[in-house]
XYZ file of C-alpha atoms in Angstrom:
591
model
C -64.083 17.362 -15.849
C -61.331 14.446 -16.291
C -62.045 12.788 -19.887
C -64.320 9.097 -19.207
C -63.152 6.299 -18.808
C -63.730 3.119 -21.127
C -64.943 1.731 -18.003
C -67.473 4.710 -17.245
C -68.948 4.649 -21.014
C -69.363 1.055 -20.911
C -71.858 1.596 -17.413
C -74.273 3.392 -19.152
C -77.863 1.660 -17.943
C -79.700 0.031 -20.438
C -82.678 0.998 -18.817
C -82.279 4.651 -18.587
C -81.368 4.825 -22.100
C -84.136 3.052 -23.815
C -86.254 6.158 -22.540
C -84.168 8.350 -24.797
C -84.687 9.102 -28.562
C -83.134 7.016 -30.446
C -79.725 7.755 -32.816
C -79.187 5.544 -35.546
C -75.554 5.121 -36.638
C -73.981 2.881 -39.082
C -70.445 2.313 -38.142
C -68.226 1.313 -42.152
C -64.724 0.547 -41.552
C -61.518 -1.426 -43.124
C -60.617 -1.786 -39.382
C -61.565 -2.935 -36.395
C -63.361 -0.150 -34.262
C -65.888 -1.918 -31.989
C -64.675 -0.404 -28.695
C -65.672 3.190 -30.232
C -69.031 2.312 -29.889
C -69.111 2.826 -26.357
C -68.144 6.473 -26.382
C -70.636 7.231 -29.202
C -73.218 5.760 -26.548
C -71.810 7.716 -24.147
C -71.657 10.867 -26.256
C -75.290 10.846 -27.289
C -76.652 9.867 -23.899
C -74.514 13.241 -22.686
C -77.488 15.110 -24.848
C -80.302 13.112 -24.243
C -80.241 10.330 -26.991
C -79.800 6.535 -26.573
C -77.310 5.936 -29.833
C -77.863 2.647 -31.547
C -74.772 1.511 -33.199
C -74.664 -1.101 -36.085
C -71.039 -2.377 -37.307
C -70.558 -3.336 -40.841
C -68.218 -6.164 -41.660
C -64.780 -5.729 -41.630
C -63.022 -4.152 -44.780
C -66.563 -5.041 -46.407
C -67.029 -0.623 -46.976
C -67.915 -1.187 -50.425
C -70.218 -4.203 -50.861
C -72.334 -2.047 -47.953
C -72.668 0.855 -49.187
C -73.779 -0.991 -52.101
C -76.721 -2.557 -50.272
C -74.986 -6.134 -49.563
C -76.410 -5.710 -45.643
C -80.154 -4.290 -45.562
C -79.674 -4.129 -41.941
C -76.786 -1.455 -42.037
C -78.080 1.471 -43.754
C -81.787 2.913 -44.372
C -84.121 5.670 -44.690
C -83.955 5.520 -40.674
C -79.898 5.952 -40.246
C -78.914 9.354 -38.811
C -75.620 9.127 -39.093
C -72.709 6.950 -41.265
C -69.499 7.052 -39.656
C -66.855 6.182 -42.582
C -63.439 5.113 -41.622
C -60.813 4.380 -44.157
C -57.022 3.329 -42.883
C -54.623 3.861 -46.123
C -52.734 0.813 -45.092
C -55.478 -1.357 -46.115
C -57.027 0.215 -48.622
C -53.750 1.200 -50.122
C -50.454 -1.388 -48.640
C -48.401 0.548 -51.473
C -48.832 4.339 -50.790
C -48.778 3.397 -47.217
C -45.950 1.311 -46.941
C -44.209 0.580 -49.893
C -43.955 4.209 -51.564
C -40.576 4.744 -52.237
C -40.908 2.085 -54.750
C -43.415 3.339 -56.710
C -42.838 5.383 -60.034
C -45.234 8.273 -61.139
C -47.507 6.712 -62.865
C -47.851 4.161 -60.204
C -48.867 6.787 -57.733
C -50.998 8.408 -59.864
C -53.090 4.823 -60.926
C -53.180 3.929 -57.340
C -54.349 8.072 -56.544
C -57.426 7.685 -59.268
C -57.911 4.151 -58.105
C -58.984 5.561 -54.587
C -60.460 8.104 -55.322
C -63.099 6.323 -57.467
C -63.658 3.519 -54.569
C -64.265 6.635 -52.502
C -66.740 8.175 -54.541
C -68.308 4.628 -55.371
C -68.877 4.352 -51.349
C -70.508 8.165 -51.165
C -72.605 7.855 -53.988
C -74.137 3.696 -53.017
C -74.799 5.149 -49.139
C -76.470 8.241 -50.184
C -78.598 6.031 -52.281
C -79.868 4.160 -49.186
C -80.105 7.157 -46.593
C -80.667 10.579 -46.272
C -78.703 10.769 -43.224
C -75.617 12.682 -41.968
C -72.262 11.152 -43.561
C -69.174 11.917 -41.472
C -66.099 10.373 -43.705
C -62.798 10.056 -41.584
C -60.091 11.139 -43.533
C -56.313 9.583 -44.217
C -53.750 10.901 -41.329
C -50.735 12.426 -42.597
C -47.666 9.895 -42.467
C -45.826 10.136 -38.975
C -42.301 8.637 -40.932
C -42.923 10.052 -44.045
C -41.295 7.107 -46.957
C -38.536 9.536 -48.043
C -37.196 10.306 -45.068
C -36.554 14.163 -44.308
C -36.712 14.492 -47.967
C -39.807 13.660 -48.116
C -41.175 17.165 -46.943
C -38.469 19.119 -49.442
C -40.926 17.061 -52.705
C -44.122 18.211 -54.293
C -44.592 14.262 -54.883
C -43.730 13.012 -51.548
C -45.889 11.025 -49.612
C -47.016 13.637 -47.477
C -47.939 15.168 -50.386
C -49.671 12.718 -52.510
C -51.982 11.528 -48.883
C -52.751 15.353 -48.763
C -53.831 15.214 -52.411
C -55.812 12.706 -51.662
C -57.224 14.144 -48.847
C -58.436 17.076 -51.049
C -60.045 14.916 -53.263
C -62.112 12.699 -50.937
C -63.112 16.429 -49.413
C -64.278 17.720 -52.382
C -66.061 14.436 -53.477
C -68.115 14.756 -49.867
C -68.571 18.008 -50.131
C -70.605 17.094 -53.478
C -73.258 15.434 -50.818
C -76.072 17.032 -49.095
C -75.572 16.514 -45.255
C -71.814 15.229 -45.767
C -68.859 16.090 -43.825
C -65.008 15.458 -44.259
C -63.389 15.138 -40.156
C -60.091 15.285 -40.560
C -58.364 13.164 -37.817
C -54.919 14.685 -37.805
C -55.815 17.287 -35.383
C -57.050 14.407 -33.228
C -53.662 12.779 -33.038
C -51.746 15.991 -32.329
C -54.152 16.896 -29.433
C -52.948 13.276 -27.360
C -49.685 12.712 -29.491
C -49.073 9.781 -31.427
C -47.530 7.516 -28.746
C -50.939 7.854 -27.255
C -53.034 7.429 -29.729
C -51.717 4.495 -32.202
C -51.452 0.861 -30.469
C -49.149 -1.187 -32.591
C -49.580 -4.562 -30.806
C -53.299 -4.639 -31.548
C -53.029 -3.242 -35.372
C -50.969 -6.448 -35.850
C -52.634 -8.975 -33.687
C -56.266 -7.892 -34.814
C -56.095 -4.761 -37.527
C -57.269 -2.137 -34.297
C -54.874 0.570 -34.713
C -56.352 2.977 -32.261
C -55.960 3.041 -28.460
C -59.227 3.746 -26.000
C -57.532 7.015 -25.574
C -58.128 7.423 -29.640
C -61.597 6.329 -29.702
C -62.198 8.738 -27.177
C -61.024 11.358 -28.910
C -62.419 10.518 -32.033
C -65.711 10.098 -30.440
C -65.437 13.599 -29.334
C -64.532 14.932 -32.609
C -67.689 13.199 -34.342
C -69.952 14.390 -31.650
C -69.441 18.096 -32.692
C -70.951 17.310 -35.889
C -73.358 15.317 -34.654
C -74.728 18.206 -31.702
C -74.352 20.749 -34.846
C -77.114 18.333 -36.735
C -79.434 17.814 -33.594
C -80.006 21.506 -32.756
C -78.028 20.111 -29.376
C -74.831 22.998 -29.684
C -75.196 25.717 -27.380
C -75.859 29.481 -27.596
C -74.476 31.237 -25.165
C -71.141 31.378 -23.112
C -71.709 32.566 -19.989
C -68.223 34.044 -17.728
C -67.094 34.248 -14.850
C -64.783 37.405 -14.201
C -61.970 36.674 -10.988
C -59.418 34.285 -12.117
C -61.341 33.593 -15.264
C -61.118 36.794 -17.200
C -58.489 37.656 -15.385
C -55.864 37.019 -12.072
C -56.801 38.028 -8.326
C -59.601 39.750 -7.254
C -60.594 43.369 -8.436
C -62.729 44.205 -5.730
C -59.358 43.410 -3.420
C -56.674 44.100 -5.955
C -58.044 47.216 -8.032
C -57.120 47.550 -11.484
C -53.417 47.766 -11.406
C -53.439 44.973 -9.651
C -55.117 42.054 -11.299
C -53.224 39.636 -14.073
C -53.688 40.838 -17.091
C -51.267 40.964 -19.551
C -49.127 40.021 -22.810
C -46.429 38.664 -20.216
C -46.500 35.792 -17.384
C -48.420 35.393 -15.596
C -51.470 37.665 -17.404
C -51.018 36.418 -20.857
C -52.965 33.288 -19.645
C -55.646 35.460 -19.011
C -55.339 37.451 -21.599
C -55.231 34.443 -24.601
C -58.453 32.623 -22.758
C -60.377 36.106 -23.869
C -58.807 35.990 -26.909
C -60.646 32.316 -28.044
C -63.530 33.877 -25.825
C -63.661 36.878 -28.601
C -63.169 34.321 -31.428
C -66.421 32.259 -30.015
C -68.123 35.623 -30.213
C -67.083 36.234 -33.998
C -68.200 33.335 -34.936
C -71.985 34.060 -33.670
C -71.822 33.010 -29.800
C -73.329 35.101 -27.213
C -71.361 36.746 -24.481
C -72.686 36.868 -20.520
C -70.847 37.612 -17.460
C -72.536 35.614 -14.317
C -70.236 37.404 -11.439
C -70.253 38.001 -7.665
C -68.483 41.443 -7.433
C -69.462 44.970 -7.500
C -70.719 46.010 -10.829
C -68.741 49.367 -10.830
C -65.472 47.504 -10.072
C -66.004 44.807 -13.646
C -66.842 47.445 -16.089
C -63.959 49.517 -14.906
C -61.664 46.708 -15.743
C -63.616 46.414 -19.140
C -63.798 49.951 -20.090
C -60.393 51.248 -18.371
C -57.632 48.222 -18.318
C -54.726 48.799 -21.533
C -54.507 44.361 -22.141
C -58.819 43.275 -21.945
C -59.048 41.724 -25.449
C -62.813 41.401 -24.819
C -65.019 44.891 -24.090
C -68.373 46.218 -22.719
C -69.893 45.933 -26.319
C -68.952 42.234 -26.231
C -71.443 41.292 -23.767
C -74.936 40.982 -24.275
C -76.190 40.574 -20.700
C -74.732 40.737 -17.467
C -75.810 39.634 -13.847
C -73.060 41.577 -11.655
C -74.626 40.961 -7.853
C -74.048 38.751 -4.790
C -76.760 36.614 -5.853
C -76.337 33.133 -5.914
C -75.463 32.268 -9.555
C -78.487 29.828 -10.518
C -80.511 32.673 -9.891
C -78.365 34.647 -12.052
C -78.366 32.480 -15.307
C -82.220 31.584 -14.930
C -82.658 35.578 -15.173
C -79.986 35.816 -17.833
C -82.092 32.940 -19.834
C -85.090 35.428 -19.175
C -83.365 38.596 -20.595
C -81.802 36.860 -23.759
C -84.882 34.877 -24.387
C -82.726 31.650 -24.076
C -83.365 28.230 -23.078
C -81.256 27.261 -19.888
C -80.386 24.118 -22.390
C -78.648 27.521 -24.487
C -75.655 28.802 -21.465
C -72.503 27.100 -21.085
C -70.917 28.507 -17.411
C -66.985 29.129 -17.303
C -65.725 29.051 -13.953
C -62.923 28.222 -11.681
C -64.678 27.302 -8.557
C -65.851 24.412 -7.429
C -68.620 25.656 -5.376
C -70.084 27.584 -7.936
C -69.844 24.601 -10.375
C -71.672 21.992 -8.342
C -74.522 24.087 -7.555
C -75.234 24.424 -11.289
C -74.704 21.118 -11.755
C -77.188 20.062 -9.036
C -79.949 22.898 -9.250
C -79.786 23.969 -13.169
C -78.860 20.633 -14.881
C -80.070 21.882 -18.417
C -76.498 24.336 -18.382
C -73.367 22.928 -19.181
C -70.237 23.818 -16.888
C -67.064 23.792 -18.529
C -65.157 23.557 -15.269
C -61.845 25.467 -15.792
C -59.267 24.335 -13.518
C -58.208 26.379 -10.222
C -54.716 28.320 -10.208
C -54.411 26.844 -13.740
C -54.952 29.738 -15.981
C -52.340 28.567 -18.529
C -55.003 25.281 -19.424
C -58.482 27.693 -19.556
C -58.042 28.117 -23.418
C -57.328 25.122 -24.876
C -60.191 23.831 -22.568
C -62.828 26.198 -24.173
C -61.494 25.434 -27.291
C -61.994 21.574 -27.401
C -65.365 21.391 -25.781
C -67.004 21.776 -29.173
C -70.437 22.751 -27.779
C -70.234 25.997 -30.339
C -69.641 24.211 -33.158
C -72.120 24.297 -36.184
C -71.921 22.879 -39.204
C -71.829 26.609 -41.410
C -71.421 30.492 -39.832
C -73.487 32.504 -41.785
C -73.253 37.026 -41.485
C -76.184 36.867 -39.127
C -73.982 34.639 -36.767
C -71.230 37.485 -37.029
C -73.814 39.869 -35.770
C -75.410 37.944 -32.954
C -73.888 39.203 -30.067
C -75.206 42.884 -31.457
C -78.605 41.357 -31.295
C -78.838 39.691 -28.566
C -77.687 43.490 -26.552
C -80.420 44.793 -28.472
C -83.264 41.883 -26.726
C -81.754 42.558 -23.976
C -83.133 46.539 -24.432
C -86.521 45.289 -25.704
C -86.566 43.156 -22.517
C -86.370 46.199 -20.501
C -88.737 48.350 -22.874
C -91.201 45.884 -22.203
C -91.064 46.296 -18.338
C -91.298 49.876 -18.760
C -94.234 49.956 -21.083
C -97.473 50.168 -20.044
C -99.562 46.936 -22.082
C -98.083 44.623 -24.455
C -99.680 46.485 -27.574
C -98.252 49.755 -27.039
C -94.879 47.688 -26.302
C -95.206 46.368 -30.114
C -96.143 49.466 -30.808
C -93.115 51.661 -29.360
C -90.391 48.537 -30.951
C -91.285 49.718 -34.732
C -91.190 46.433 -36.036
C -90.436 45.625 -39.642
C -90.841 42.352 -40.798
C -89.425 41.695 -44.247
C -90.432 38.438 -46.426
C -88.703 37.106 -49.277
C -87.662 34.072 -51.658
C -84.122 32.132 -51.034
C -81.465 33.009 -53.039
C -77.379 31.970 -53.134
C -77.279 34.757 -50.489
C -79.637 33.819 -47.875
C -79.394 30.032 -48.141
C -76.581 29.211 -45.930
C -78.627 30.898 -43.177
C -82.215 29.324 -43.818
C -80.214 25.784 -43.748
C -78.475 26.817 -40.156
C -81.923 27.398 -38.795
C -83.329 24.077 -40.241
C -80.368 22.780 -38.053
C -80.191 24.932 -34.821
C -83.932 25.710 -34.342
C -85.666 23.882 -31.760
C -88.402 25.819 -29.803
C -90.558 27.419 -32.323
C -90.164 24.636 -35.148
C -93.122 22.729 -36.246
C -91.709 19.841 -37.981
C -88.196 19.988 -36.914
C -86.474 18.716 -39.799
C -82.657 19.355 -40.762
C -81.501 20.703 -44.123
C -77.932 21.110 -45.173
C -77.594 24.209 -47.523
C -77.626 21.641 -51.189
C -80.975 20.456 -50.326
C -82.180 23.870 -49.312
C -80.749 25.060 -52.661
C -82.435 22.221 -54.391
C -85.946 23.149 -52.752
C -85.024 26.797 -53.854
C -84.753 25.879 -57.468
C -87.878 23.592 -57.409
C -91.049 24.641 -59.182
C -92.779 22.370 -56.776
C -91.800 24.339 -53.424
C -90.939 27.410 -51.994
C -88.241 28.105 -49.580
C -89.127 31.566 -47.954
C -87.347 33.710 -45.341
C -88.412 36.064 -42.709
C -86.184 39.091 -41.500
C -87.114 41.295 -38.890
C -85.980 44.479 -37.568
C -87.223 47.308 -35.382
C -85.422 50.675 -33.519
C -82.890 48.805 -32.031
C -81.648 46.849 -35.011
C -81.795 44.211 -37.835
C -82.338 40.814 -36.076
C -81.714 39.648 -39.397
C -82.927 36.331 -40.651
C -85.050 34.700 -38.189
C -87.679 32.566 -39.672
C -88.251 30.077 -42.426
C -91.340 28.562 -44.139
C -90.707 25.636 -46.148
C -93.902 25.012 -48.400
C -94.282 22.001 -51.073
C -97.117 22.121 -53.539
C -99.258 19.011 -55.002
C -102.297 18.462 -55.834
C -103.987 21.468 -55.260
C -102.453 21.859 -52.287
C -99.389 23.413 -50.151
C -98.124 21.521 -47.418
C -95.772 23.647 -44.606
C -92.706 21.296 -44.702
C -91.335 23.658 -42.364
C -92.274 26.664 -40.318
C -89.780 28.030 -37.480
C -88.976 31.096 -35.927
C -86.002 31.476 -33.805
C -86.406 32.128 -30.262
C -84.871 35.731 -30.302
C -88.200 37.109 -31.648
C -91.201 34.727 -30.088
C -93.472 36.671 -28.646
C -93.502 39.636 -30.793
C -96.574 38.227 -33.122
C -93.980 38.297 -36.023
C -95.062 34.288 -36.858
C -98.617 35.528 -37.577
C -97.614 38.105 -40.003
C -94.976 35.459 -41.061
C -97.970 32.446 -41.488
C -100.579 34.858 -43.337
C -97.814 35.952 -46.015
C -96.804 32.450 -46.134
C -100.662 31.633 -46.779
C -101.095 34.556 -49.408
C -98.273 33.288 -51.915
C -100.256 29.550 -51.768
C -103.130 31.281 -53.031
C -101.274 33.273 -55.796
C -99.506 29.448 -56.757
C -103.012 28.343 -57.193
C -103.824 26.595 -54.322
C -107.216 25.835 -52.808
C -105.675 23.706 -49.620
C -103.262 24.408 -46.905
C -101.842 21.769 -45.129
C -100.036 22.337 -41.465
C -97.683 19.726 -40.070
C -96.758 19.327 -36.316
C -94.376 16.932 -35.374
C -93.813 16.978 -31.162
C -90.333 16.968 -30.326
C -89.195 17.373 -26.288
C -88.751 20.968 -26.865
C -91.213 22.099 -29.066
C -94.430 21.852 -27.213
C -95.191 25.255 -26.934
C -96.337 25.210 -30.576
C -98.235 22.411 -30.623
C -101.765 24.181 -31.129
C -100.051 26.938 -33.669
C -102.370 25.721 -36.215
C -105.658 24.926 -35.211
C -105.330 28.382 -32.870
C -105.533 29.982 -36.727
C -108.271 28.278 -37.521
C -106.599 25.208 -39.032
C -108.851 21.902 -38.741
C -107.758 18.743 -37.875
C -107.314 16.504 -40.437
C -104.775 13.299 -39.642
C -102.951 12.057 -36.267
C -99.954 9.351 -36.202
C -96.968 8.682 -34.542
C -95.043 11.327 -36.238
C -97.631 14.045 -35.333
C -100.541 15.589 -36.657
C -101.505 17.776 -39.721
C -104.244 19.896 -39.899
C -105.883 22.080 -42.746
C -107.266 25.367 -43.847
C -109.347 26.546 -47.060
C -107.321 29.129 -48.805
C -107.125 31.866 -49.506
C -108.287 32.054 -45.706
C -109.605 36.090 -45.712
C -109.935 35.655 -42.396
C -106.451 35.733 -41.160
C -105.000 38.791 -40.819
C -101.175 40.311 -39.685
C -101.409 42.439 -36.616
C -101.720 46.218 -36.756
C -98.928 47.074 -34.367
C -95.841 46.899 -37.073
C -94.637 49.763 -38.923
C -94.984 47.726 -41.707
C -94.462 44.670 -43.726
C -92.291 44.606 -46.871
C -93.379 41.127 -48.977
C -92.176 39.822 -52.076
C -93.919 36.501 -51.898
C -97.458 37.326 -51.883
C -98.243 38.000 -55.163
């Protein structure tokens, strides 16, 4: 898909995006971006949210984030988009280095640093929202020449230093990111991406072709924080996996190679194997003969990616909507989950037209040499931490695809529980299992009650709280450890506990794991004392499916707004009991 235009973003209808959810961003710069704001709006209406953009002052960063403009930032603002240019924050390390003496450097270093951490700490004062700080860019004619490189206190140097430090100063901040903006540059070259004429005529030092790309880059971040990034990568095999045709070329035939022209080939399954180490799911969505595509996997000396890589396959003459809507069905996905990599055009407008919730990342016929670098910039796999269970996914996700098929071939649904030998194991956070409870906080969508995001410092500060528990659910049965895939966030007051959060990830709904889950939840209230439990729905556009999970348990209503309902049950609730179909359920909250 060619890149939009300023043009394009700009046409967005007012109309159509007012019916979106709103994004809040707050836009604090010592430059002139405004023309960025049109991609952002572009960006968020690509995943179903109408961005609202507010511009601070120019070079007015500090007096901001110290509260000078109430209308800026607030308990409402999802995002703060920080840019800093060095050559107005700092005319001497930019420009006039090679004057400066040691101590000069190192003044003007701590000086910076300080102004940085001032900003950090007077935004996070007047939001909980996401902070995405934009950092320095290296020096394209470094102050010292070609010597400059050859010095430990070069410029290079000291803006990498610096660098380090504002990193490590966000990094201090719940729900804080450092985007470095280097890679950015390379990607469109510098030619491209710095306009010289408008830095000097109105302090704008980035082209549309910039913005673009930096809107991108933001966006990955921002998808990671909105549960929008996808799950699953979903492959075509001729001319994608590799050259030609096996069902016409056979085996020795095909492109595949270390050499020209299969090292294409080849280097697109490479990224395609990194994507799957880093916790995405593997499909293949193919026209050919099944026989003929696992011969290439099991049997050809150069396929980087094998047979134990892919989760599911649909290997037919089908037409290929069919295909990924029973793919969706066998990995217990949401359609909203696949990302489709193919070369033909055909293939790619029917998905576009009939299955709308996929996204195609169109890879360019008789192009092979551009498929990698294309899967590796579309960013729609990018979360904000990888945790083990995310090195283990594609192992799970084979193994639903086996309980998928042991559930057609069992008799009821009971002895289908039954026959799976469930284990569901329940325990406290610790340093160990945080990273992952905050990832589902962020990625869960379908089976979350209240849908709220946690980075892994405020989990770790709800951990250490007398006044909550953060508790995990882990689940495995005979075909393997799904690992962690639930988490109950209760708060305690006055008597009572409240479920701040309750989600389950969509690999194990419909397994009755979340009612053995919500009774061992309920237990350890009662054993902190409480008399009251207090269930929270708030409806989001994907979580409707859970929007009687309480009062189905025997929760009573108790309070209705605009942010959703709560309801409430009199503990210790002897009522409620887990199902009788696991092998058993080891606790070590409950008492």
């Amino acid at each position: 898909m060619e890149p939009v235009s300023y043009a394009q973003a700009q046409a967005l209808s007012e109309a159509e995006l007012a019916a979106l959810p709103p994004l809040r961003i707050a836009l604090l710069a010592n430059i002139v971006i405004n023309p960025l704001v049109a991609y952002l709006r572009y960006q968020a209406w690509r995943i179903g949210l109408h961005a609202q953009c507010h511009l601070g002052e120019y070079d007015n960063v500090l007096q901001e984030a110290l509260g000078s403009n109430a209308d800026l930032l607030g308990p409402q603002t999802d995002v703060v988009l920080v840019f800093l240019q060095l050559e107005t924050l700092s005319w001497s390390l930019a420009r006039a280095f090679a004057g400066l003496g040691v101590e000069q450097v190192r003044a003007e270093r701590e000086r910076i640093v300080d102004y940085v951490q001032n900003v950090l700490a007077g935004i996070r004062r007047q939001t909980p929202g996401m902070i995405l700080w934009h950092g320095f860019e290296r020096p394209l004619y470094p102050a010292l020449g070609i010597a400059d490189a050859q010095r430990p206190d070069g410029q290079t140097a000291v803006v990498e230093e610096l660098n380090h430090a504002v990193r490590e100063a966000v990094r201090r901040y719940q729900n804080a990111y450092w985007v470095d903006l280097d890679p950015c540059v390379a990607r469109i070259g510098a030619p491209a991406f710095h306009d010289a004429r408008y830095w000097h005529l109105g302090r704008a030092p980035y082209t549309l072709a910039a913005l673009r790309e930096i809107a991108d880059e933001t966006f990955k971040y921002v998808r990671a924080l909105k549960g929008k990034s996808r799950k699953c990568l979903v492959l075509d095999c001729d001319n994608v996996l590799w050259g030609g045709t096996i069902g016409e070329d056979g085996l020795a035939g095909i492109r595949l190679g270390t050499t020209h022209p299969g090292s294409p080939y080849r280097e697109f399954q490479q990224e395609v194997l990194n994507l799957h180490d880093r916790g995405v799911v593997l499909a293949l969505c193919s026209k050919n003969n099944e026989a003929d595509v696992w011969e290439v996997f099991d049997g050809h000396p150069d396929m980087v990616l094998r047979r134990r890589h892919i989760a599911a396959a649909q290997i037919n003459w089908d037409d290929k909507a069919t295909n990924l809507q029973r793919l969706a069905r066998e990995l217990n996905l949401g359609l909203d989950s696949l990302v489709l990599a193919d070369d033909s055009d055909f293939e790619t407008s029917l998905i576009r037209r009939l299955l709308p919730e996929v996204e195609v990342l169109q890879l360019p016929a008789g192009s092979a040499v551009e498929h990698r670098n294309l899967l590796a910039a579309c960013g729609w796999f990018d979360t904000l931490t990888i945790s083990a269970e995310d090195r283990e996914r594609g192992a799970a996700y084979q193994a639903e695809a086996a309980r998928t098929r042991l559930k057609v071939e069992s008799g009821d649904l009971e002895s289908y529980y039954r026959s799976l030998e469930m284990v569901p194991r329940i325990g406290l956070a610790d340093p160990m299992t945080i990273p992952r409870i905050a990832q589902l906080t962020q990625k869960t969508n379908q089976f979350n009650l209240t849908t709220r995001r946690y980075g892994a410092e405020e989990i770790a500060r709800l951990a250490a709280s007398d006044a909550a528990d953060v508790i995990w659910l882990r689940l495995s049965d005979r075909f393997g450890d799904a690992g962690i895939v639930g988490v109950c966030i209760l708060r305690y007051g006055g008597g009572s506990a409240t479920f701040d959060t309750f989600l389950l990830s969509c690999r194990v709904l419909g397994r009755g794991v979340e009612d053995a889950f919500l009774v061992q939840c309920l237990r350890r209230a009662a054993a902190r004392g409480c008399a009251m439990a207090i269930g929270e729905y708030h409806p989001t556009a994907k979580n409707g499916q859970v929007v009687d999970f309480f009062p189905r348990r025997g929760f009573q209503p108790a309070a209705a707004d605009a942010e959703g309902s709560r309801f409430t049950l009199a503990l210790p609730a002897p009522g409620l009991r887990e199902p009788d179909f696991f092998a058993r359920i080891d606790s070590e909250i409950a008492s």
